[in-house]
């Protein structure tokens, strides 16, 4: 059976989502960027490109089996889907922000009857209801941050990552409602029917994400330094050590290490008389 997967067609989540799929070995062909859907050439998978905000509903209804979208969109769609993997990108938070000049410091200071502009009406309503606040939701589809300036609303609920947009618009964040990142979600029925196919694709993406954090390091070291090298690289299964033809006094070591350990590793190897240090990217890593 063809597995159907929904992926954001544009916007902030599109590029990295497609990169993860192609790095996982799915062949989307040449012209996927212009298409609404693509039949993956080397697997029985169909990719449907749609807006990130529509993906939770498509997954919930079973129109697609799995999808990639933001946790903020899942919360706002208010549908029951299974989150099966965090993808460690698209980090942002949904926050309440008020004009600097309003003097409001916390949600409890917000007067009943205030107007809040947001494209996250469902989440915002739940949030203010739970705080016993009666606010009027003004639905907008974008640019919520200029609504207080235009007099359309008194404050906003919007996504923030660096906070620079808020600053430019003289708004202050007073409360985080939720934290979000991109995730893979699955339709619950489909997950029980197609567990194998779904875990294959999730594992392939996981292996790409793992590999991106690692480097493959090779070096030549004096044979008498093997023990010291083993102490430096106790990782995974320790270094692989290989003889070098014609050089009984030296060995080659191969090891997988964290990207941020490379700097110290290279210096340690040099101090032990190592040479020919080579570091390579890894395409995939299955634990
Ligand atoms: P799009 O509207 O298609 O660009 O997708 C927006 C999605 O990107 C949001 O729902 C979030 O999941 C994610 N995102 C990550 N950082 C931000 C940000 N700073 N502003 C807006 N959306 C963000």
Short mmCIF file of C-alpha atoms and ligand atoms in Angstrom, two decimals:
data_model
loop_
_atom_site.label_atom_id
_atom_site.label_comp_id
_atom_site.label_asym_id
_atom_site.label_seq_id
_atom_site.Cartn_x
_atom_site.Cartn_y
_atom_site.Cartn_z
CA UNK A 1 0.00 0.00 0.00
CA UNK A 2 1.26 3.49 -0.87
CA UNK A 3 2.15 5.52 2.21
CA UNK A 4 0.93 9.11 1.93
CA UNK A 5 2.92 11.86 3.59
CA UNK A 6 2.06 15.58 3.81
CA UNK A 7 4.94 18.08 3.79
CA UNK A 8 4.78 21.91 4.06
CA UNK A 9 4.73 23.32 0.52
CA UNK A 10 6.41 26.64 1.39
CA UNK A 11 7.30 28.77 4.35
CA UNK A 12 9.74 28.17 7.15
CA UNK A 13 9.34 24.42 7.46
CA UNK A 14 9.50 23.49 3.78
CA UNK A 15 13.21 23.53 3.01
CA UNK A 16 14.48 21.50 5.97
CA UNK A 17 11.59 19.01 5.73
CA UNK A 18 12.44 18.27 2.08
CA UNK A 19 16.15 18.12 2.92
CA UNK A 20 15.52 15.49 5.59
CA UNK A 21 13.50 13.38 3.15
CA UNK A 22 16.03 13.55 0.33
CA UNK A 23 18.98 12.93 2.67
CA UNK A 24 17.07 9.89 3.96
CA UNK A 25 17.30 8.47 0.46
CA UNK A 26 13.85 9.29 -0.94
CA UNK A 27 14.16 10.25 -4.60
CA UNK A 28 11.68 13.09 -5.24
CA UNK A 29 12.88 13.57 -8.82
CA UNK A 30 13.88 16.87 -10.42
CA UNK A 31 10.81 19.09 -10.47
CA UNK A 32 9.19 18.39 -7.10
CA UNK A 33 9.26 22.12 -6.22
CA UNK A 34 6.50 22.90 -8.72
CA UNK A 35 4.23 19.97 -7.95
CA UNK A 36 1.40 19.46 -5.48
CA UNK A 37 2.31 15.84 -5.08
CA UNK A 38 5.18 13.57 -5.99
CA UNK A 39 5.35 9.81 -6.22
CA UNK A 40 8.71 8.92 -4.67
CA UNK A 41 10.67 7.11 -7.39
CA UNK A 42 12.41 4.48 -5.28
CA UNK A 43 9.79 3.76 -2.57
CA UNK A 44 6.05 3.24 -2.42
CA UNK A 45 5.51 6.67 -0.86
CA UNK A 46 3.52 9.66 -2.12
CA UNK A 47 4.44 13.14 -0.89
CA UNK A 48 1.68 15.76 -0.85
CA UNK A 49 2.79 19.41 -0.57
CA UNK A 50 0.30 21.50 1.41
CA UNK A 51 0.32 24.35 3.93
CA UNK A 52 1.80 23.53 7.34
CA UNK A 53 -1.42 24.66 9.01
CA UNK A 54 -3.58 22.22 7.00
CA UNK A 55 -1.42 19.18 7.74
CA UNK A 56 -2.84 18.24 11.19
CA UNK A 57 -6.38 18.04 9.76
CA UNK A 58 -5.25 15.99 6.74
CA UNK A 59 -3.46 13.54 9.03
CA UNK A 60 -6.36 13.36 11.47
CA UNK A 61 -8.91 12.69 8.70
CA UNK A 62 -6.76 9.94 7.20
CA UNK A 63 -6.33 11.79 3.87
CA UNK A 64 -2.63 11.18 4.50
CA UNK A 65 -0.95 8.66 6.82
CA UNK A 66 1.78 10.91 8.22
CA UNK A 67 2.88 14.52 7.98
CA UNK A 68 5.50 17.04 8.99
CA UNK A 69 4.29 20.23 10.66
CA UNK A 70 4.80 22.48 13.69
CA UNK A 71 3.51 21.60 17.16
CA UNK A 72 1.85 25.04 17.20
CA UNK A 73 -0.25 24.03 14.20
CA UNK A 74 -1.27 20.75 15.81
CA UNK A 75 -2.36 22.57 18.97
CA UNK A 76 -4.34 25.11 16.99
CA UNK A 77 -6.04 22.53 14.78
CA UNK A 78 -7.09 20.84 18.04
CA UNK A 79 -7.16 17.37 16.49
CA UNK A 80 -6.11 14.01 17.85
CA UNK A 81 -3.01 12.79 16.02
CA UNK A 82 0.01 10.84 17.25
CA UNK A 83 3.29 12.78 17.46
CA UNK A 84 5.94 10.25 16.51
CA UNK A 85 9.18 12.21 16.17
CA UNK A 86 10.56 15.60 17.10
CA UNK A 87 12.62 16.98 14.22
CA UNK A 88 14.71 19.61 16.06
CA UNK A 89 14.01 22.48 13.68
CA UNK A 90 11.37 25.23 13.31
CA UNK A 91 11.78 26.13 16.98
CA UNK A 92 9.55 28.97 18.11
CA UNK A 93 7.10 29.82 20.86
CA UNK A 94 3.56 31.13 20.83
CA UNK A 95 3.38 34.09 23.13
CA UNK A 96 1.16 36.87 24.40
CA UNK A 97 2.67 40.26 23.51
CA UNK A 98 1.41 43.71 24.47
CA UNK A 99 2.38 47.26 23.39
CA UNK A 100 5.28 48.62 25.48
CA UNK A 101 3.18 51.68 26.31
CA UNK A 102 0.27 49.63 27.71
CA UNK A 103 1.96 49.11 31.06
CA UNK A 104 0.62 45.54 31.12
CA UNK A 105 3.13 43.22 32.80
CA UNK A 106 1.25 39.94 33.04
CA UNK A 107 -1.88 38.20 31.78
CA UNK A 108 -3.71 39.07 34.99
CA UNK A 109 -3.35 42.80 34.11
CA UNK A 110 -5.23 42.35 30.79
CA UNK A 111 -8.68 43.95 31.15
CA UNK A 112 -11.74 41.89 30.17
CA UNK A 113 -13.09 42.93 26.79
CA UNK A 114 -9.59 43.52 25.33
CA UNK A 115 -9.12 42.58 21.69
CA UNK A 116 -6.41 40.08 20.74
CA UNK A 117 -5.26 39.71 17.12
CA UNK A 118 -4.00 36.23 16.30
CA UNK A 119 -3.90 33.49 13.69
CA UNK A 120 -4.00 31.01 16.60
CA UNK A 121 -7.59 31.59 17.65
CA UNK A 122 -8.22 28.11 19.05
CA UNK A 123 -5.12 28.04 21.25
CA UNK A 124 -5.60 31.66 22.33
CA UNK A 125 -9.25 31.12 23.31
CA UNK A 126 -8.39 28.02 25.37
CA UNK A 127 -5.54 29.90 27.05
CA UNK A 128 -7.59 32.96 28.06
CA UNK A 129 -10.57 30.81 29.10
CA UNK A 130 -8.27 28.85 31.39
CA UNK A 131 -7.11 32.17 32.92
CA UNK A 132 -10.71 33.32 33.36
CA UNK A 133 -10.17 36.21 30.93
CA UNK A 134 -12.91 37.34 28.57
CA UNK A 135 -11.14 38.68 25.49
CA UNK A 136 -12.34 39.22 21.92
CA UNK A 137 -10.36 37.20 19.40
CA UNK A 138 -9.69 39.13 16.17
CA UNK A 139 -8.69 36.47 13.61
CA UNK A 140 -5.87 37.49 11.25
CA UNK A 141 -3.86 35.31 8.88
CA UNK A 142 -0.55 37.14 9.25
CA UNK A 143 1.20 40.32 10.42
CA UNK A 144 -0.55 40.22 13.81
CA UNK A 145 2.26 42.39 15.20
CA UNK A 146 1.07 45.54 13.41
CA UNK A 147 -2.55 45.19 14.57
CA UNK A 148 -2.13 47.10 17.87
CA UNK A 149 -0.44 49.96 15.97
CA UNK A 150 -3.33 50.02 13.48
CA UNK A 151 -5.83 50.07 16.30
CA UNK A 152 -7.31 46.74 15.20
CA UNK A 153 -6.43 45.03 18.50
CA UNK A 154 -5.11 45.85 21.98
CA UNK A 155 -2.50 43.07 22.02
CA UNK A 156 -1.52 39.93 20.13
CA UNK A 157 -0.83 36.21 20.42
CA UNK A 158 1.85 35.31 17.90
CA UNK A 159 4.88 33.15 17.15
CA UNK A 160 8.24 34.41 18.36
CA UNK A 161 11.71 33.05 17.77
CA UNK A 162 14.36 35.77 18.21
CA UNK A 163 11.92 38.44 19.41
CA UNK A 164 13.26 41.04 16.94
CA UNK A 165 9.90 41.47 15.14
CA UNK A 166 8.21 42.23 18.46
CA UNK A 167 10.90 44.76 19.32
CA UNK A 168 10.56 46.52 15.96
CA UNK A 169 6.85 46.87 16.61
CA UNK A 170 7.32 48.05 20.22
CA UNK A 171 5.68 44.99 21.70
CA UNK A 172 6.73 43.12 24.84
CA UNK A 173 6.29 39.40 25.34
CA UNK A 174 4.55 38.82 28.67
CA UNK A 175 3.76 35.10 28.60
CA UNK A 176 4.65 31.99 26.60
CA UNK A 177 1.59 29.88 25.78
CA UNK A 178 3.44 26.99 24.14
CA UNK A 179 6.83 25.98 22.75
CA UNK A 180 6.95 24.50 19.28
CA UNK A 181 9.22 22.66 16.85
CA UNK A 182 8.64 20.64 13.69
CA UNK A 183 7.47 17.07 14.29
CA UNK A 184 6.28 14.01 12.38
CA UNK A 185 2.68 13.14 13.14
CA UNK A 186 0.68 10.07 12.19
CA UNK A 187 -2.96 9.14 11.82
CA UNK A 188 -3.70 6.74 14.69
CA UNK A 189 -5.44 4.05 12.58
CA UNK A 190 -2.80 4.23 9.92
CA UNK A 191 -0.08 3.90 12.54
CA UNK A 192 -1.45 0.55 13.69
CA UNK A 193 -2.02 -0.68 10.11
CA UNK A 194 1.29 0.50 8.61
CA UNK A 195 3.58 0.39 11.62
CA UNK A 196 6.43 -1.11 9.62
CA UNK A 197 6.41 1.38 6.72
CA UNK A 198 6.02 4.30 9.08
CA UNK A 199 8.84 3.25 11.36
CA UNK A 200 11.08 2.70 8.31
CA UNK A 201 10.73 6.31 7.24
CA UNK A 202 10.99 7.65 10.80
CA UNK A 203 14.16 5.61 11.38
CA UNK A 204 15.68 6.80 8.11
CA UNK A 205 15.06 10.43 9.07
CA UNK A 206 16.39 9.75 12.58
CA UNK A 207 19.56 8.28 11.12
CA UNK A 208 20.15 11.42 9.04
CA UNK A 209 19.61 13.62 12.11
CA UNK A 210 22.04 11.51 14.18
CA UNK A 211 24.64 11.54 11.42
CA UNK A 212 24.47 15.32 11.11
CA UNK A 213 25.72 15.59 14.69
CA UNK A 214 28.73 13.32 14.03
CA UNK A 215 31.94 13.19 12.01
CA UNK A 216 34.03 10.29 10.85
CA UNK A 217 37.66 10.84 11.83
CA UNK A 218 40.71 8.99 10.51
CA UNK A 219 44.31 9.49 11.58
CA UNK A 220 47.65 7.75 11.65
CA UNK A 221 49.23 7.39 15.10
CA UNK A 222 52.37 5.78 16.53
CA UNK A 223 51.58 2.20 17.54
CA UNK A 224 52.69 2.75 21.15
CA UNK A 225 50.01 5.42 21.58
CA UNK A 226 47.07 3.05 21.03
CA UNK A 227 46.12 2.93 24.70
CA UNK A 228 46.16 6.68 25.10
CA UNK A 229 44.05 7.07 21.98
CA UNK A 230 41.54 4.57 23.37
CA UNK A 231 41.20 6.73 26.46
CA UNK A 232 40.48 9.81 24.35
CA UNK A 233 37.85 8.02 22.23
CA UNK A 234 35.96 5.65 24.52
CA UNK A 235 32.77 6.47 22.48
CA UNK A 236 30.54 4.11 20.46
CA UNK A 237 32.70 0.98 20.29
CA UNK A 238 36.06 2.77 20.69
CA UNK A 239 38.26 3.40 17.68
CA UNK A 240 38.78 0.85 14.92
CA UNK A 241 42.54 0.24 14.68
CA UNK A 242 44.14 -0.95 11.46
CA UNK A 243 47.65 -1.90 10.45
CA UNK A 244 49.35 0.08 7.72
CA UNK A 245 51.27 -2.00 5.16
CA UNK A 246 55.01 -1.41 5.39
CA UNK A 247 54.77 0.69 8.60
CA UNK A 248 54.78 -1.61 11.65
CA UNK A 249 55.46 1.40 13.91
CA UNK A 250 52.15 3.10 12.98
CA UNK A 251 48.42 2.29 12.93
CA UNK A 252 45.42 3.99 11.39
CA UNK A 253 42.51 4.82 13.66
CA UNK A 254 38.93 5.34 12.49
CA UNK A 255 36.33 6.72 14.88
CA UNK A 256 32.90 8.37 14.87
CA UNK A 257 32.78 11.41 17.16
CA UNK A 258 30.49 14.34 17.93
CA UNK A 259 30.92 17.38 15.69
CA UNK A 260 31.72 19.59 18.63
CA UNK A 261 34.43 17.20 19.85
CA UNK A 262 36.45 17.50 16.62
CA UNK A 263 38.47 20.53 17.71
CA UNK A 264 39.82 18.87 20.87
CA UNK A 265 40.23 15.48 19.16
CA UNK A 266 42.46 16.86 16.40
CA UNK A 267 44.65 18.66 18.94
CA UNK A 268 44.90 15.59 21.18
CA UNK A 269 45.90 13.42 18.21
CA UNK A 270 48.58 15.89 17.15
CA UNK A 271 49.98 15.97 20.71
CA UNK A 272 50.33 12.17 20.63
CA UNK A 273 52.36 12.39 17.43
CA UNK A 274 49.43 11.65 15.11
CA UNK A 275 49.38 12.72 11.46
CA UNK A 276 47.20 12.60 8.37
CA UNK A 277 44.03 13.54 10.29
CA UNK A 278 41.02 13.34 8.00
CA UNK A 279 37.45 14.23 8.98
CA UNK A 280 34.42 13.30 6.87
CA UNK A 281 30.68 13.94 7.00
CA UNK A 282 28.43 10.93 7.60
CA UNK A 283 25.25 10.44 5.55
CA UNK A 284 23.46 8.14 7.97
CA UNK A 285 23.93 6.60 11.40
CA UNK A 286 21.68 3.87 12.78
CA UNK A 287 22.22 3.27 16.49
P1 LIG B 1 4.72 28.99 7.38
O1 LIG B 1 3.56 29.84 7.77
O2 LIG B 1 4.39 27.99 6.31
O3 LIG B 1 5.98 29.76 7.12
O4 LIG B 1 5.06 28.05 8.63
C1 LIG B 1 5.05 28.63 9.86
C2 LIG B 1 5.48 27.58 10.82
O5 LIG B 1 6.89 27.66 10.95
C3 LIG B 1 4.93 27.88 12.18
O6 LIG B 1 3.67 27.30 12.34
C4 LIG B 1 5.96 27.29 13.08
O7 LIG B 1 5.73 25.92 13.28
C5 LIG B 1 7.26 27.47 12.30
N1 LIG B 1 8.08 28.61 12.75
C6 LIG B 1 9.31 28.49 13.27
N2 LIG B 1 9.80 29.67 13.63
C7 LIG B 1 8.88 30.59 13.34
C8 LIG B 1 8.80 32.01 13.48
N3 LIG B 1 9.78 32.73 14.01
N4 LIG B 1 7.71 32.65 13.03
C9 LIG B 1 6.73 31.94 12.46
N5 LIG B 1 6.74 30.60 12.32
C10 LIG B 1 7.80 29.92 12.76
#
